[in-house]
Short mmCIF file of C-alpha atoms in Angstrom, two decimals:
data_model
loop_
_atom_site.label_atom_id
_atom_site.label_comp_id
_atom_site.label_asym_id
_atom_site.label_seq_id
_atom_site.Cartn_x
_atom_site.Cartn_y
_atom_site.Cartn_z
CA UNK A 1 -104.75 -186.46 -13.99
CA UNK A 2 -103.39 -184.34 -16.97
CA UNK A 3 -99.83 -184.32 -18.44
CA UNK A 4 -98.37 -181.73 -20.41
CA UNK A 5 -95.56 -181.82 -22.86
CA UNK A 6 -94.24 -178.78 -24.98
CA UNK A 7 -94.67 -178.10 -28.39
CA UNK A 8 -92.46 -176.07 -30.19
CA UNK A 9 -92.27 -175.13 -33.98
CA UNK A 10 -90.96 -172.13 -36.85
CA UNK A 11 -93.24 -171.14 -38.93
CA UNK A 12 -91.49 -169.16 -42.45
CA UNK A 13 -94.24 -167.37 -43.92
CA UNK A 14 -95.80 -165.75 -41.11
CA UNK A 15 -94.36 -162.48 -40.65
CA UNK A 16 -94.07 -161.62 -36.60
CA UNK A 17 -94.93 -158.72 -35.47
CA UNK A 18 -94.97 -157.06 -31.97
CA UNK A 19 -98.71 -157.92 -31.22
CA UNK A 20 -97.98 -161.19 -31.45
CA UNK A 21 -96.51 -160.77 -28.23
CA UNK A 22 -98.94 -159.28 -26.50
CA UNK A 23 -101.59 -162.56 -25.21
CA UNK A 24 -104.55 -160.21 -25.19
CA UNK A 25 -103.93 -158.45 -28.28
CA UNK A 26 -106.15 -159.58 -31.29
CA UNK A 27 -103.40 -160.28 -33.62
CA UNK A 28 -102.31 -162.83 -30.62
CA UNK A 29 -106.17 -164.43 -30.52
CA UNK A 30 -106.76 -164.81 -33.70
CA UNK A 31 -103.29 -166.82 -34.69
CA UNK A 32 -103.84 -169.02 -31.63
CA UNK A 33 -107.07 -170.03 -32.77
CA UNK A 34 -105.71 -170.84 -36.45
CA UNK A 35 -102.80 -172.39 -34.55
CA UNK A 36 -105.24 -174.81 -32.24
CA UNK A 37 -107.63 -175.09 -35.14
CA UNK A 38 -103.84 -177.12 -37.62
CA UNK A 39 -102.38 -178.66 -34.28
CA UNK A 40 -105.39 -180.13 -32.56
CA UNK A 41 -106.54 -182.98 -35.09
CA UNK A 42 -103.07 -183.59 -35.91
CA UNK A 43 -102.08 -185.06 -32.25
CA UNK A 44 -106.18 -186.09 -32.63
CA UNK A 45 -104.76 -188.62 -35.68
CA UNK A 46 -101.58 -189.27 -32.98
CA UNK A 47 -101.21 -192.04 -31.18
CA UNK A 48 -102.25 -190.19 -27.76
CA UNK A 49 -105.22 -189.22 -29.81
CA UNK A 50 -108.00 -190.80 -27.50
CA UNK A 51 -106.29 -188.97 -24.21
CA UNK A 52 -105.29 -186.33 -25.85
CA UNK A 53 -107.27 -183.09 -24.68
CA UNK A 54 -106.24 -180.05 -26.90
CA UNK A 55 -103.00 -177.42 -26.85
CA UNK A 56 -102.48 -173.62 -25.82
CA UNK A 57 -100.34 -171.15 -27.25
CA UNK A 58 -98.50 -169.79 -24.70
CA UNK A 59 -96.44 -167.16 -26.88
CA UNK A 60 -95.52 -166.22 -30.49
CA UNK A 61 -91.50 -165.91 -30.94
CA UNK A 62 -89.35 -163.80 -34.01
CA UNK A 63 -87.72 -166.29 -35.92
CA UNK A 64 -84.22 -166.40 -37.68
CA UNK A 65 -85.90 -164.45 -40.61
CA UNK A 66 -88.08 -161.45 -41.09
CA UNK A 67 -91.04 -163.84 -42.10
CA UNK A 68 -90.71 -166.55 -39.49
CA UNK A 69 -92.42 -166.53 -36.49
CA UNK A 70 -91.76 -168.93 -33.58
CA UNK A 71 -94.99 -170.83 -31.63
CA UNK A 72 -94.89 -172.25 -28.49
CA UNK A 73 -97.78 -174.24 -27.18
CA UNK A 74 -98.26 -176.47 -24.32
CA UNK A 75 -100.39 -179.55 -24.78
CA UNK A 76 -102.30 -181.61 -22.43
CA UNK A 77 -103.70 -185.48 -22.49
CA UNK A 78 -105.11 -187.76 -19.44
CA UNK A 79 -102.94 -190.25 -17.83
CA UNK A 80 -104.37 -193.70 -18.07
CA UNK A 81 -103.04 -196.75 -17.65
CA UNK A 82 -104.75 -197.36 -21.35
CA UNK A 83 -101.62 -195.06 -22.62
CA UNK A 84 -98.69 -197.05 -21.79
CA UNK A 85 -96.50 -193.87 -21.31
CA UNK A 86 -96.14 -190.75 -23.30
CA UNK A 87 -93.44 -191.60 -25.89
CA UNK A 88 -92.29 -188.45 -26.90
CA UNK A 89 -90.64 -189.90 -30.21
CA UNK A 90 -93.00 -191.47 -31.00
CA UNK A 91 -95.40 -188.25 -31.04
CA UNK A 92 -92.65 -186.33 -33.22
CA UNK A 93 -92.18 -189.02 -35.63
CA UNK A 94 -96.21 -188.83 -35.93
CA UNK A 95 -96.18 -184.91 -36.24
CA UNK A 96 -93.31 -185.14 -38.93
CA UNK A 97 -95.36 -187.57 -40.75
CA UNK A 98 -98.52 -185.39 -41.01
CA UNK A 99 -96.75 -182.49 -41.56
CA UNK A 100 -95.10 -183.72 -44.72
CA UNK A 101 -91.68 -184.33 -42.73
CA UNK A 102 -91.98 -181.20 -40.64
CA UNK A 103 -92.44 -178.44 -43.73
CA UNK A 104 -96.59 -177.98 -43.81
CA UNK A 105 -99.21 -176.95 -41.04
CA UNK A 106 -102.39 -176.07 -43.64
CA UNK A 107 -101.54 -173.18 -45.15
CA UNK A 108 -98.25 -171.80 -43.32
CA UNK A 109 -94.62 -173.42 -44.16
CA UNK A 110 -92.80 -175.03 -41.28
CA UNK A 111 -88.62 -174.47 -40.96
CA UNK A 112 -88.48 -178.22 -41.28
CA UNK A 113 -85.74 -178.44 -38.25
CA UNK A 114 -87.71 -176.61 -35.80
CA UNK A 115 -90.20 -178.51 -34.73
CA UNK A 116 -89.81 -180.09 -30.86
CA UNK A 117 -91.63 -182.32 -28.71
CA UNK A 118 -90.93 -181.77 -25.03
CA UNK A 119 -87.57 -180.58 -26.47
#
């Protein structure tokens, strides 16, 4: 069976823009992909990294700030009983880590108080 848990960040230096609220709009398609193609390996490297079985963007938010852009994803991993439970701390102390305490995904700077695991 698959779980999901929420994944929430800000990025600053993405400027949003009304397409990025439309899911079928290319704007929207191509950003998802750049956003699966930073978050995947990350929660790969995780400890639910074996179970793990990728994220979707489910919308693009405006941020605080002209250039900050909100991302929502939901993210999915098998059940097993080799995954004790899904420690949701644990998971967001792992993202913080590899995301040099919350302020880089790649290329894009991250508001380093926004990101949120099942929060």
């Amino acid at each position: 069976a698959l779980e999901h848990f929420t994944l929430n960040f800000t990025i600053t230096n993405l400027m949003f823009t009304r397409d990025l609220e439309t899911p079928n709009s290319a704007k929207f398609r191509s950003t998802e992909k750049i956003m699966q193609h930073y978050i995947d390996p990350l929660l790969r490297r995780s400890s639910i990294g074996p179970q793990f079985s990728g994220c979707k963007v489910t919308g693009f938010r405006p941020g605080r700030h002209r250039d900050d852009t909100g991302v929502n994803a939901i993210c999915s991993y098998k059940d097993s009983a080799s995954l004790a439970s899904f420690d949701r701390e644990q998971v967001y102390q792992e993202l913080r880590t590899m995301t040099q305490g919350g302020t880089r995904l790649g290329h894009y700077s991250l508001d380093q108080k926004s990101l949120k695991v099942n929060g």
